[in-house]
Coordinates of C-alpha atoms in Angstrom, one line a residue:
X582 CA -5.4 -32.5 25.1
X583 CA -6.6 -31.8 21.4
X584 CA -3.3 -33.1 20.0
X585 CA -3.5 -36.2 22.3
X586 CA -7.0 -36.9 21.1
X587 CA -5.8 -36.7 17.4
X588 CA -3.0 -39.1 18.2
X589 CA -5.4 -41.5 19.9
X590 CA -7.7 -41.4 16.8
X591 CA -4.7 -42.1 14.5
X592 CA -3.7 -45.1 16.7
X593 CA -7.2 -46.4 16.5
X594 CA -7.2 -46.2 12.7
X595 CA -3.9 -48.0 12.6
X596 CA -5.2 -50.6 15.0
X597 CA -8.3 -51.2 13.0
X598 CA -6.2 -51.9 9.9
X599 CA -3.2 -53.7 11.3
X600 CA -4.0 -55.5 14.6
X601 CA -6.5 -58.0 13.3
X602 CA -3.8 -59.3 11.1
X603 CA -1.3 -59.4 13.9
X604 CA -3.8 -61.2 16.2
X605 CA -4.4 -63.8 13.5
X606 CA -0.7 -64.8 13.5
X607 CA -0.4 -68.1 15.5
X608 CA 3.1 -69.3 15.1
X609 CA 4.7 -68.2 18.3
X610 CA 8.3 -68.8 17.4
X611 CA 8.1 -66.0 14.8
X612 CA 5.9 -63.6 16.6
X613 CA 7.2 -60.4 18.1
X614 CA 6.2 -59.3 21.7
X615 CA 3.7 -56.9 20.1
X616 CA 2.1 -59.8 18.1
X617 CA 1.9 -62.1 21.1
X618 CA 0.4 -59.3 23.2
X619 CA -2.2 -58.5 20.5
X620 CA -3.0 -62.2 20.2
X621 CA -3.6 -62.4 23.9
X622 CA -5.9 -59.4 23.9
X623 CA -7.8 -60.9 21.0
X624 CA -8.4 -64.1 23.0
X625 CA -9.7 -62.1 26.0
X626 CA -12.0 -60.0 23.7
X627 CA -13.4 -63.3 22.2
X628 CA -14.6 -64.5 25.6
X629 CA -16.9 -61.5 25.9
X630 CA -17.4 -60.6 22.3
X631 CA -17.4 -63.8 20.1
X632 CA -17.2 -63.3 16.3
X633 CA -20.4 -62.5 14.6
X634 CA -22.5 -65.6 13.6
X635 CA -20.1 -67.8 15.6
X636 CA -21.9 -70.5 17.7
X637 CA -22.4 -69.7 21.4
X638 CA -19.5 -71.0 23.5
X639 CA -18.8 -71.1 27.2
X640 CA -15.5 -70.3 28.7
X641 CA -14.7 -71.9 32.1
X642 CA -11.6 -71.7 34.3
X643 CA -10.4 -71.6 37.9
X644 CA -9.3 -68.1 38.8
X645 CA -6.7 -68.2 41.5
X646 CA -5.8 -65.0 43.5
X647 CA -2.2 -65.4 44.3
X648 CA -1.6 -62.0 45.8
X649 CA -3.8 -58.9 46.4
X650 CA -1.6 -56.5 48.4
X651 CA -3.0 -53.0 48.5
X652 CA -6.4 -54.1 47.0
X653 CA -8.0 -56.6 49.4
X654 CA -5.5 -58.7 51.2
X655 CA -8.1 -61.2 52.4
X656 CA -8.7 -62.3 48.7
X657 CA -5.2 -63.8 48.5
X658 CA -5.2 -67.6 48.4
X659 CA -8.8 -67.9 47.3
X660 CA -10.1 -69.6 44.2
X661 CA -13.1 -68.8 42.1
X662 CA -14.7 -71.2 39.6
X663 CA -15.8 -69.0 36.6
X664 CA -18.1 -69.8 33.7
X665 CA -19.0 -67.1 31.0
X666 CA -21.2 -67.3 28.0
X667 CA -21.5 -64.0 26.2
X668 CA -23.4 -61.8 26.2
X669 CA -25.5 -62.3 29.4
X670 CA -24.7 -65.5 31.3
X671 CA -22.2 -65.9 34.2
X672 CA -21.6 -68.2 37.1
X673 CA -19.1 -67.8 39.9
X674 CA -18.5 -70.1 42.9
X675 CA -16.1 -70.0 45.8
X676 CA -15.4 -71.3 49.3
X677 CA -15.0 -68.6 52.0
X678 CA -14.6 -69.2 55.7
X679 CA -15.8 -72.8 55.3
X680 CA -18.9 -71.6 53.5
X681 CA -19.9 -72.1 49.8
X682 CA -21.1 -69.1 47.8
X683 CA -22.5 -69.3 44.3
X684 CA -23.6 -66.3 42.2
X685 CA -24.7 -65.9 38.7
X686 CA -26.4 -64.0 35.9
X687 CA -29.2 -65.5 33.8
X688 CA -30.1 -62.9 31.2
X689 CA -31.7 -60.0 33.1
X690 CA -31.8 -61.7 36.5
X691 CA -29.0 -61.9 39.1
X692 CA -28.8 -64.4 41.9
X693 CA -26.6 -65.6 44.8
X694 CA -26.9 -68.8 46.7
X695 CA -25.5 -69.9 50.1
X696 CA -26.3 -73.7 50.3
X697 CA -24.9 -74.0 53.8
X698 CA -27.4 -71.3 55.0
X699 CA -30.2 -72.8 52.8
X700 CA -30.7 -69.3 51.5
X701 CA -30.6 -67.5 48.2
X702 CA -31.5 -64.2 46.6
X703 CA -32.8 -63.7 43.0
X704 CA -32.5 -60.1 41.9
X705 CA -35.3 -59.3 39.4
X706 CA -36.2 -56.1 37.5
X707 CA -39.8 -56.9 38.3
X708 CA -39.5 -56.5 42.1
X709 CA -39.9 -53.0 43.6
X710 CA -36.9 -51.5 45.4
X711 CA -39.0 -50.4 48.3
X712 CA -42.0 -52.3 49.6
X713 CA -43.7 -48.9 50.4
X714 CA -43.3 -47.8 46.8
X715 CA -44.5 -50.6 44.4
X716 CA -43.6 -48.5 41.4
X717 CA -39.9 -48.2 42.4
X718 CA -38.7 -50.8 39.9
X719 CA -35.3 -50.7 38.1
X720 CA -36.1 -52.1 34.6
X721 CA -33.1 -50.7 32.7
X722 CA -31.3 -53.5 30.8
X723 CA -28.2 -54.8 32.4
X724 CA -26.3 -54.8 29.1
X725 CA -23.8 -57.3 27.9
X726 CA -21.0 -58.7 30.0
X727 CA -17.8 -56.7 29.2
X728 CA -14.2 -56.1 30.0
X729 CA -13.1 -53.0 31.9
X730 CA -12.0 -51.4 28.6
X731 CA -14.0 -51.4 25.4
X732 CA -12.7 -53.9 22.8
X733 CA -11.5 -51.2 20.4
X734 CA -9.4 -49.5 23.2
X735 CA -8.1 -52.8 24.5
X736 CA -6.9 -53.7 21.0
X737 CA -5.0 -50.4 21.0
X738 CA -2.8 -51.3 23.8
X739 CA 0.0 -53.1 21.8
X740 CA 0.7 -49.7 20.2
X741 CA 0.4 -47.7 23.5
X742 CA 2.6 -49.9 25.7
X743 CA 6.2 -50.4 26.2
X744 CA 6.8 -54.2 25.9
X745 CA 9.8 -56.3 27.2
X746 CA 10.1 -60.0 26.5
X747 CA 11.3 -62.0 29.5
X748 CA 12.5 -65.7 29.5
X749 CA 9.7 -68.2 28.8
X750 CA 8.2 -70.0 31.8
X751 CA 6.0 -73.1 32.2
X752 CA 2.6 -72.9 33.9
X753 CA 0.4 -76.0 34.3
X754 CA 2.6 -77.9 31.9
X755 CA 2.2 -75.3 29.2
X756 CA 5.1 -73.1 27.8
X757 CA 4.3 -69.4 28.2
X758 CA 5.7 -66.3 26.7
X759 CA 6.4 -63.8 29.4
X760 CA 5.9 -60.1 28.7
X761 CA 6.5 -57.1 30.8
X762 CA 4.1 -54.3 29.8
X763 CA 4.1 -50.6 30.9
X764 CA 1.5 -48.2 29.4
X765 CA 3.0 -45.1 27.9
X766 CA 2.2 -41.9 29.9
X767 CA -0.1 -40.5 27.1
X768 CA -2.0 -43.7 26.9
X769 CA -2.4 -43.9 30.7
X770 CA -3.8 -40.4 30.7
X771 CA -6.1 -40.8 27.6
X772 CA -7.5 -44.3 28.5
X773 CA -7.4 -43.8 32.3
X774 CA -5.1 -46.8 32.7
X775 CA -3.4 -47.8 36.0
X776 CA 0.0 -46.3 36.2
X777 CA 1.9 -49.4 37.3
X778 CA 3.6 -52.3 35.5
X779 CA 1.9 -55.4 34.2
X780 CA 3.4 -58.8 33.5
X781 CA 1.7 -61.4 31.4
X782 CA 2.3 -65.2 31.0
X783 CA 0.8 -66.1 27.6
X784 CA 0.3 -69.7 26.6
X785 CA 2.4 -70.3 23.5
X786 CA 0.0 -72.7 21.9
X787 CA -3.1 -70.5 21.7
X788 CA -2.1 -67.1 23.2
X789 CA -4.4 -67.4 26.1
X790 CA -3.2 -65.4 29.2
X791 CA -2.5 -67.8 32.0
X792 CA -1.2 -65.4 34.6
X793 CA -1.2 -61.7 35.2
X794 CA 0.6 -59.5 37.8
X795 CA 0.2 -55.8 38.4
X796 CA 2.6 -53.7 40.5
X797 CA 2.6 -50.0 41.6
X798 CA 5.5 -48.3 43.4
X799 CA 4.4 -48.4 47.1
X800 CA 1.0 -49.4 46.0
X801 CA -1.0 -52.4 44.7
X802 CA 0.7 -55.7 44.1
X803 CA -1.7 -58.1 42.5
X804 CA -1.2 -61.6 41.0
X805 CA -3.9 -63.8 39.4
X806 CA -3.7 -67.1 37.5
X807 CA -6.1 -69.1 35.3
X808 CA -6.1 -72.9 35.8
X809 CA -7.8 -75.4 33.4
X810 CA -9.2 -72.7 30.9
X811 CA -11.6 -74.3 28.4
X812 CA -14.0 -73.4 25.7
X813 CA -17.1 -75.6 25.5
X814 CA -19.8 -75.8 22.8
X815 CA -22.6 -77.2 24.8
X816 CA -23.6 -76.2 28.4
X817 CA -26.9 -77.1 30.0
X818 CA -29.3 -74.1 30.5
X819 CA -29.7 -75.0 34.1
X820 CA -26.0 -74.0 34.7
X821 CA -27.0 -70.4 34.6
X822 CA -29.9 -70.6 37.1
X823 CA -30.0 -70.8 40.9
X824 CA -30.5 -74.5 41.8
X825 CA -32.0 -74.6 45.3
X826 CA -31.6 -77.5 47.6
X827 CA -34.4 -79.1 49.6
X828 CA -35.7 -76.7 52.2
X829 CA -33.8 -73.7 50.8
X830 CA -35.4 -70.3 51.3
X831 CA -35.2 -68.3 48.1
X832 CA -36.1 -64.6 48.2
X833 CA -36.9 -62.5 45.2
X834 CA -35.6 -59.0 45.6
X835 CA -35.0 -55.9 43.6
X836 CA -32.2 -56.5 41.2
X837 CA -30.7 -53.1 41.8
X838 CA -30.0 -54.1 45.4
X839 CA -27.6 -56.7 44.2
X840 CA -26.1 -54.5 41.5
X841 CA -25.5 -51.7 44.1
X842 CA -23.9 -54.3 46.5
X843 CA -21.6 -55.4 43.6
X844 CA -20.7 -51.9 42.6
X845 CA -20.0 -51.0 46.2
X846 CA -17.7 -54.0 46.7
X847 CA -15.7 -53.2 43.5
X848 CA -15.6 -49.5 44.2
X849 CA -14.0 -50.0 47.7
X850 CA -11.2 -52.4 46.5
X851 CA -7.9 -50.8 47.4
X852 CA -9.7 -47.9 49.2
X853 CA -7.5 -46.6 52.1
X854 CA -8.0 -44.3 54.9
X855 CA -4.6 -42.8 55.7
X856 CA -3.2 -42.5 59.2
X857 CA -3.3 -38.9 60.4
X858 CA 0.0 -37.2 61.0
X859 CA 0.9 -34.9 64.0
X860 CA -1.7 -32.2 64.8
X861 CA -0.7 -28.7 63.5
X862 CA -3.7 -26.6 64.8
X863 CA -4.8 -25.9 61.2
X864 CA -8.5 -24.9 60.9
X865 CA -10.1 -23.7 57.7
X866 CA -13.5 -23.5 56.1
X867 CA -13.8 -25.4 52.8
X868 CA -17.5 -25.0 51.9
X869 CA -20.7 -23.3 53.0
X870 CA -24.4 -23.9 52.5
X871 CA -26.8 -21.4 54.0
X872 CA -25.9 -21.0 57.6
X873 CA -24.0 -24.3 57.6
X874 CA -20.3 -24.9 56.9
X875 CA -17.8 -27.6 56.5
X876 CA -14.4 -27.2 58.1
X877 CA -11.1 -29.0 58.2
X878 CA -9.6 -29.2 61.6
X879 CA -6.2 -30.8 61.8
X880 CA -7.1 -33.0 58.8
X881 CA -10.5 -34.0 60.1
X882 CA -13.9 -32.9 59.0
X883 CA -16.2 -30.7 61.2
X884 CA -19.7 -30.1 59.8
X885 CA -21.7 -27.3 61.4
X886 CA -25.5 -27.3 60.8
X887 CA -27.9 -24.6 61.9
X888 CA -31.6 -23.8 61.5
X889 CA -34.8 -25.7 61.0
X890 CA -34.9 -29.4 60.2
X891 CA -35.2 -28.7 56.5
X892 CA -32.3 -26.2 56.6
X893 CA -30.0 -28.6 58.5
X894 CA -30.9 -31.5 56.2
X895 CA -30.2 -29.4 53.1
X896 CA -26.9 -28.2 54.5
X897 CA -25.9 -31.7 55.4
X898 CA -26.8 -33.2 52.0
X899 CA -25.1 -30.4 50.0
X900 CA -21.9 -30.3 52.1
X901 CA -21.4 -34.0 52.4
X902 CA -23.1 -35.3 49.3
X903 CA -20.4 -37.8 48.3
X904 CA -20.0 -39.2 51.8
X905 CA -23.7 -39.5 52.3
X906 CA -23.9 -41.6 49.2
X907 CA -21.0 -43.7 50.5
X908 CA -22.7 -44.3 53.9
X909 CA -26.0 -45.3 52.3
X910 CA -24.3 -47.7 49.9
X911 CA -22.2 -49.3 52.5
X912 CA -24.9 -49.6 55.2
X913 CA -27.8 -50.7 53.0
X914 CA -26.1 -52.6 50.1
X915 CA -22.9 -53.6 51.7
X916 CA -23.8 -54.5 55.3
X917 CA -27.5 -55.1 54.5
X918 CA -27.1 -57.5 51.6
X919 CA -23.8 -59.0 52.9
X920 CA -25.3 -59.7 56.4
X921 CA -28.4 -61.3 54.6
X922 CA -26.1 -64.0 53.3
X923 CA -24.5 -64.5 56.6
X924 CA -27.8 -64.6 58.6
X925 CA -29.8 -66.5 56.0
X926 CA -32.6 -63.9 55.9
X927 CA -33.4 -60.8 53.9
X928 CA -32.1 -58.0 56.2
X929 CA -33.3 -55.1 54.1
X930 CA -36.8 -56.5 54.5
X931 CA -36.3 -56.6 58.3
X932 CA -35.2 -52.9 58.2
X933 CA -38.4 -52.0 56.2
X934 CA -40.5 -53.8 58.8
X935 CA -38.6 -52.0 61.6
X936 CA -39.2 -48.7 59.8
X937 CA -42.9 -49.2 59.6
X938 CA -43.1 -49.9 63.3
X939 CA -40.7 -47.2 64.4
X940 CA -42.0 -44.3 62.3
X941 CA -45.2 -43.7 64.3
X942 CA -43.1 -43.0 67.4
X943 CA -40.6 -40.6 65.7
X944 CA -40.5 -36.9 66.1
X945 CA -41.7 -35.4 62.8
X946 CA -38.7 -33.0 62.9
X947 CA -36.2 -35.8 62.4
X948 CA -38.2 -37.3 59.5
X949 CA -38.3 -33.9 57.9
X950 CA -34.5 -33.5 58.3
X951 CA -33.9 -36.9 56.8
X952 CA -36.1 -36.1 53.8
X953 CA -34.4 -32.8 53.2
X954 CA -31.0 -34.5 53.4
X955 CA -32.1 -37.1 50.8
X956 CA -33.3 -34.4 48.4
X957 CA -30.1 -32.3 48.7
X958 CA -27.8 -35.3 48.3
X959 CA -29.8 -36.7 45.3
X960 CA -30.8 -40.0 47.0
X961 CA -34.3 -41.5 47.2
X962 CA -36.0 -40.6 50.5
X963 CA -36.6 -44.3 51.2
X964 CA -32.8 -45.0 51.1
X965 CA -31.9 -42.3 53.5
X966 CA -34.6 -43.3 56.0
X967 CA -33.7 -47.0 55.9
X968 CA -30.0 -46.2 56.4
X969 CA -31.0 -44.2 59.5
X970 CA -33.3 -47.0 60.8
X971 CA -30.6 -49.6 60.3
X972 CA -30.6 -51.7 63.6
X973 CA -27.6 -50.6 65.7
X974 CA -26.1 -53.9 66.9
X975 CA -23.1 -52.3 68.6
X976 CA -20.6 -54.0 70.9
X977 CA -19.1 -51.1 72.8
X978 CA -17.8 -49.7 76.1
X979 CA -18.2 -46.5 78.0
X980 CA -17.3 -44.9 81.3
X981 CA -17.5 -41.8 83.3
X982 CA -14.9 -41.0 86.1
X983 CA -14.9 -38.0 88.3
X984 CA -14.3 -36.7 91.9
X985 CA -12.0 -39.0 93.8
X986 CA -11.3 -41.1 90.7
X987 CA -9.5 -38.4 88.8
X988 CA -6.4 -36.3 89.5
X989 CA -8.2 -33.0 89.7
X990 CA -11.8 -34.0 90.4
X991 CA -12.8 -33.3 86.8
X992 CA -15.4 -35.5 85.0
X993 CA -14.1 -37.4 82.0
X994 CA -16.6 -39.3 79.9
X995 CA -15.2 -42.0 77.6
X996 CA -16.9 -43.7 74.7
X997 CA -15.7 -46.7 72.6
X998 CA -17.7 -47.6 69.5
X999 CA -16.9 -51.1 68.3
X1000 CA -18.9 -51.7 65.1
X1001 CA -18.2 -52.7 61.5
X1002 CA -14.6 -51.4 61.2
X1003 CA -13.4 -52.2 57.6
X1004 CA -16.9 -51.9 56.0
X1005 CA -16.2 -48.4 54.8
X1006 CA -17.8 -46.2 57.5
X1007 CA -14.4 -44.7 58.2
X1008 CA -14.5 -42.7 55.0
X1009 CA -17.7 -41.0 56.2
X1010 CA -16.6 -40.1 59.7
X1011 CA -17.3 -36.5 60.6
X1012 CA -17.7 -34.4 63.7
X1013 CA -21.1 -32.7 63.5
X1014 CA -22.1 -29.7 65.5
X1015 CA -25.8 -29.0 65.4
X1016 CA -27.6 -25.8 66.3
X1017 CA -31.3 -26.5 65.8
X1018 CA -33.9 -23.8 65.8
X1019 CA -35.4 -25.5 68.9
X1020 CA -33.4 -27.1 71.6
X1021 CA -29.7 -27.2 72.8
X1022 CA -26.7 -27.1 70.5
X1023 CA -24.6 -30.3 70.6
X1024 CA -21.9 -32.2 69.0
X1025 CA -22.5 -35.6 67.4
X1026 CA -19.5 -37.9 66.8
X1027 CA -20.9 -39.7 63.7
X1028 CA -21.0 -40.4 60.0
X1029 CA -22.3 -38.4 57.0
X1030 CA -25.9 -39.1 56.3
X1031 CA -26.8 -40.4 59.8
X1032 CA -28.8 -37.8 61.7
X1033 CA -29.2 -39.9 64.9
X1034 CA -26.5 -40.3 67.5
X1035 CA -24.7 -42.8 69.6
X1036 CA -21.9 -40.5 70.9
X1037 CA -22.5 -36.9 71.9
X1038 CA -22.2 -33.9 74.2
X1039 CA -24.4 -30.8 74.4
X1040 CA -23.8 -27.2 75.4
X1041 CA -25.4 -27.8 78.8
X1042 CA -22.3 -30.0 79.7
X1043 CA -24.1 -33.4 79.4
X1044 CA -22.4 -36.3 77.5
X1045 CA -23.8 -39.7 76.5
X1046 CA -22.8 -42.9 74.8
X1047 CA -24.5 -46.3 74.4
X1048 CA -23.8 -50.0 73.8
X1049 CA -26.1 -52.4 72.1
X1050 CA -27.7 -55.4 73.7
X1051 CA -30.3 -58.0 72.7
X1052 CA -33.9 -57.9 71.8
X1053 CA -33.8 -57.2 68.0
X1054 CA -37.4 -57.0 66.8
X1055 CA -38.8 -54.9 69.7
X1056 CA -39.4 -52.0 67.3
X1057 CA -42.6 -50.4 68.8
X1058 CA -40.9 -47.3 70.2
X1059 CA -38.4 -44.5 69.4
X1060 CA -35.2 -45.6 67.7
X1061 CA -32.2 -45.6 70.1
X1062 CA -30.4 -43.1 68.0
X1063 CA -33.3 -40.7 68.2
X1064 CA -33.5 -41.0 72.0
X1065 CA -29.9 -40.1 72.3
X1066 CA -30.4 -37.1 70.1
X1067 CA -33.5 -36.1 72.2
X1068 CA -31.4 -36.2 75.3
X1069 CA -28.9 -33.9 73.7
X1070 CA -31.5 -31.3 72.4
X1071 CA -33.9 -31.3 75.4
X1072 CA -32.0 -32.2 78.6
X1073 CA -30.3 -29.6 80.7
X1074 CA -29.5 -31.8 83.6
X1075 CA -28.7 -35.4 84.3
X1076 CA -32.1 -36.0 85.9
X1077 CA -33.9 -34.6 82.8
X1078 CA -31.7 -36.9 80.6
X1079 CA -32.7 -39.9 82.7
X1080 CA -36.4 -39.0 82.6
X1081 CA -36.3 -38.8 78.7
X1082 CA -34.8 -42.2 78.6
X1083 CA -37.3 -43.6 81.2
X1084 CA -40.3 -42.2 79.3
X1085 CA -39.2 -43.5 75.9
X1086 CA -41.0 -45.4 74.6
X1087 CA -37.9 -47.5 74.0
X1088 CA -37.2 -50.4 71.7
X1089 CA -34.5 -53.1 72.0
X1090 CA -32.0 -53.7 74.8
X1091 CA -29.4 -50.9 75.1
X1092 CA -27.1 -49.7 77.8
X1093 CA -26.1 -46.0 78.3
X1094 CA -23.6 -43.9 80.3
X1095 CA -24.8 -40.3 80.8
X1096 CA -22.8 -37.7 82.7
X1097 CA -23.4 -34.1 83.8
X1098 CA -20.4 -31.9 84.6
X1099 CA -22.6 -29.3 86.3
X1100 CA -23.4 -31.6 89.1
X1101 CA -20.3 -33.8 88.6
X1102 CA -22.5 -36.9 88.4
X1103 CA -22.9 -39.8 86.1
X1104 CA -25.2 -42.8 85.7
X1105 CA -25.4 -46.1 83.9
X1106 CA -28.7 -47.2 82.4
X1107 CA -29.8 -50.7 81.3
X1108 CA -33.0 -50.5 79.3
X1109 CA -35.3 -52.6 77.2
X1110 CA -38.7 -51.9 75.9
X1111 CA -40.4 -52.7 79.2
X1112 CA -37.5 -52.6 81.8
X1113 CA -35.5 -49.6 83.0
X1114 CA -32.6 -49.8 85.5
X1115 CA -30.1 -47.2 86.7
X1116 CA -26.6 -48.0 88.0
X1117 CA -25.1 -45.2 90.0
X1118 CA -21.5 -44.8 91.0
X1119 CA -20.4 -47.3 93.5
X1120 CA -23.3 -49.6 92.7
X1121 CA -23.0 -53.1 91.3
X1122 CA -25.2 -55.0 88.9
X1123 CA -25.4 -58.7 88.0
X1124 CA -23.8 -57.7 84.7
X1125 CA -21.5 -55.1 86.2
X1126 CA -20.4 -56.6 89.5
X1127 CA -17.6 -54.2 90.5
X1128 CA -19.0 -51.0 92.0
X1129 CA -16.3 -48.3 92.2
X1130 CA -17.0 -44.9 93.9
X1131 CA -17.1 -41.9 91.5
X1132 CA -17.1 -44.1 88.5
X1133 CA -19.6 -45.6 86.1
X1134 CA -18.1 -48.4 83.9
X1135 CA -20.0 -50.0 81.1
X1136 CA -18.7 -52.9 79.0
X1137 CA -19.0 -56.7 78.8
X1138 CA -17.0 -59.9 79.6
X1139 CA -13.3 -59.6 79.7
X1140 CA -13.3 -56.1 78.4
X1141 CA -15.3 -55.0 81.4
X1142 CA -12.9 -56.8 83.8
X1143 CA -9.9 -55.0 82.1
X1144 CA -11.7 -51.6 82.2
X1145 CA -12.2 -52.2 86.0
X1146 CA -8.6 -53.2 86.5
X1147 CA -7.3 -50.1 84.7
X1148 CA -9.5 -47.7 86.6
X1149 CA -8.6 -49.3 90.0
X1150 CA -4.9 -49.2 89.1
X1151 CA -5.1 -45.4 88.1
X1152 CA -7.7 -44.4 90.7
X1153 CA -7.2 -40.8 91.9
X1154 CA -4.6 -40.1 89.2
X1155 CA -6.6 -40.1 86.0
X1156 CA -6.4 -37.1 83.7
X1157 CA -7.4 -36.6 80.1
X1158 CA -4.5 -38.7 78.7
X1159 CA -5.0 -41.4 81.3
X1160 CA -8.7 -41.5 80.5
X1161 CA -7.9 -41.9 76.8
X1162 CA -5.6 -44.8 77.6
X1163 CA -8.5 -46.6 79.4
X1164 CA -10.0 -47.2 75.9
X1165 CA -7.0 -49.1 74.4
X1166 CA -7.1 -52.7 73.5
X1167 CA -8.4 -55.0 74.9
X1168 CA -11.1 -52.7 76.3
X1169 CA -11.8 -51.8 72.7
X1170 CA -12.2 -54.6 70.1
X1171 CA -10.6 -55.2 66.7
X1172 CA -13.9 -53.6 65.3
X1173 CA -13.1 -50.4 67.1
X1174 CA -14.5 -47.7 64.8
X1175 CA -14.2 -44.5 67.0
X1176 CA -13.3 -43.4 70.5
X1177 CA -14.2 -40.1 72.1
X1178 CA -13.4 -38.5 75.4
X1179 CA -15.5 -35.6 76.7
X1180 CA -14.5 -33.1 79.4
X1181 CA -18.0 -31.6 79.7
X1182 CA -17.1 -29.0 82.2
X1183 CA -15.1 -27.0 79.6
X1184 CA -16.8 -28.6 76.6
X1185 CA -13.4 -30.0 75.4
X1186 CA -13.5 -33.2 73.6
X1187 CA -11.1 -35.6 71.8
X1188 CA -12.0 -37.9 68.9
X1189 CA -10.1 -40.7 67.3
X1190 CA -11.4 -42.6 64.2
X1191 CA -10.1 -45.9 62.8
X1192 CA -8.0 -45.8 59.6
X1193 CA -7.1 -48.6 57.2
X1194 CA -4.2 -49.8 59.5
X1195 CA -5.3 -49.1 63.0
X1196 CA -8.3 -49.4 65.4
X1197 CA -9.5 -46.0 66.6
X1198 CA -7.8 -46.3 70.0
X1199 CA -4.4 -46.5 68.3
X1200 CA -4.8 -43.5 66.0
X1201 CA -4.3 -39.8 66.8
X1202 CA -6.9 -38.1 68.9
X1203 CA -7.9 -34.7 67.6
X1204 CA -8.8 -32.0 70.1
X1205 CA -11.9 -29.8 69.7
X1206 CA -13.9 -27.4 71.9
X1207 CA -17.7 -27.1 71.4
X1208 CA -17.9 -23.6 72.7
X1209 CA -15.2 -22.4 70.3
X1210 CA -17.0 -24.0 67.3
X1211 CA -20.3 -22.4 68.4
X1212 CA -18.9 -18.9 68.6
X1213 CA -20.2 -16.5 65.9
X1214 CA -17.8 -16.2 63.0
X1215 CA -15.8 -12.9 62.9
X1216 CA -16.4 -10.7 59.8
X1217 CA -13.6 -11.1 57.3

């Protein structure tokens, strides 16, 4: 690399001496491809770094996304109105799903406005990140607007790129020089450039790029176009500020919440979760921390935590640090900020309110585990707590079939989680096996950074799953995810599990399926803060009208009807494979994030997680056994 760095330094010296002269050349008919390319790069740099002592000018254009394959396909076909005034003013506007969105930067403030929702956010460095911590302000300057590469590196590219001139084309009535550009391998390595091929359409009259495409082999295929580009000398100051309409609710929030949302959105572009191949039976340990360990089982992660709350939190934070950061970013600053714009209310503020009301009812052990996890992963304690308190508005299904309903009388407990597929939780999926110093060992089908549970089985052969209902705002009780965990760690029988749920105190409306292989029984529970109902096998309920012997089925609407139909059609013949098939579409939804099937009698379980192409029910199920994972490791 030392030779490469010397060559880069030499190129930079040549660029400093030669390229300004090339960029100044304006007669297109005599310019070489290198000169045209240099001129185009100089025009881009001038938008963000105008010449010293030059008057402030505003660049405006319509940015059209023609293609975004392999990056974010839903962007294709959208247009963005862009205005830039260096160094610190920006305005973007677009229409999305029949809703208008406007965002901007005004010096050190950021803002976003949704006129149709009569709602807007102004991100200020003077607002604390957490209401419980008034000093938690992010006052670091935003810095100037800039291109992905520094100007000096950008101006090097004509020397570091293989250029090919293609026939001229006309865009928007303007003749454009067309260049195919492929970065040289050494340049791609040194400057960390994408390893694909670019194509530029450069307006002959002023060297302004009008269209850009980027292609990778079997990868991204992106095409963007500028329409009506214009430099203006005079722009009203009000253009850069949020302009609320009558009756609009404008909320001042911590600026870092908006920057984290933006960074998360950009960082996840093109992120893919690959489809799992056939199972091979491979199992290996990839990291250890104290008595905890992280394993890979058939290409999936298994996190084993053991000890006190502080020890398990530290093991979790150290072994899954990157994924914990991903989950917090995507829950708080992706879903939290994004859903605020959809709902027209500040969701992170609602979570903080929920936290204040929920915390007095929480087991101190769980709070200690969260705080230890935060410290070990390098995140603020408040962020990890808020991510764990995030309201679980799941739309799910669950069932337990046993006795006469199954081929061999075994109990099979299925759980479908339909929630936020595509928001990035897939990257944080992990099977967690917990061995607390007090209580039962259990398996949690969950996500890095989340210590509560919605899908689980314990060593006492009890399994549980939930589905969310209504009643958001009834926060004076234990969080649902803590109640599920409490059942796992404290209940040895189905009756004990029911009593833990009955005692609560509970919060919003949730529905549960709990099974116990020791007694070969299962029950459905419909619970709110002040109401508790049990639905036993064969019983019906106004929301679940079809009582089936030796079966508890929990879902809603057409999905419930389809689940009933499938169970009736396979009654008496269901085995593990047939039970997994019960969860396929349309019983699961397009938001299907994970599916799990428990056979609590033997502690076998199967888990499928969604990937970038498929809902969970259509991906490979991986087989595990809780008893095997809990066995003491053999000396090497």
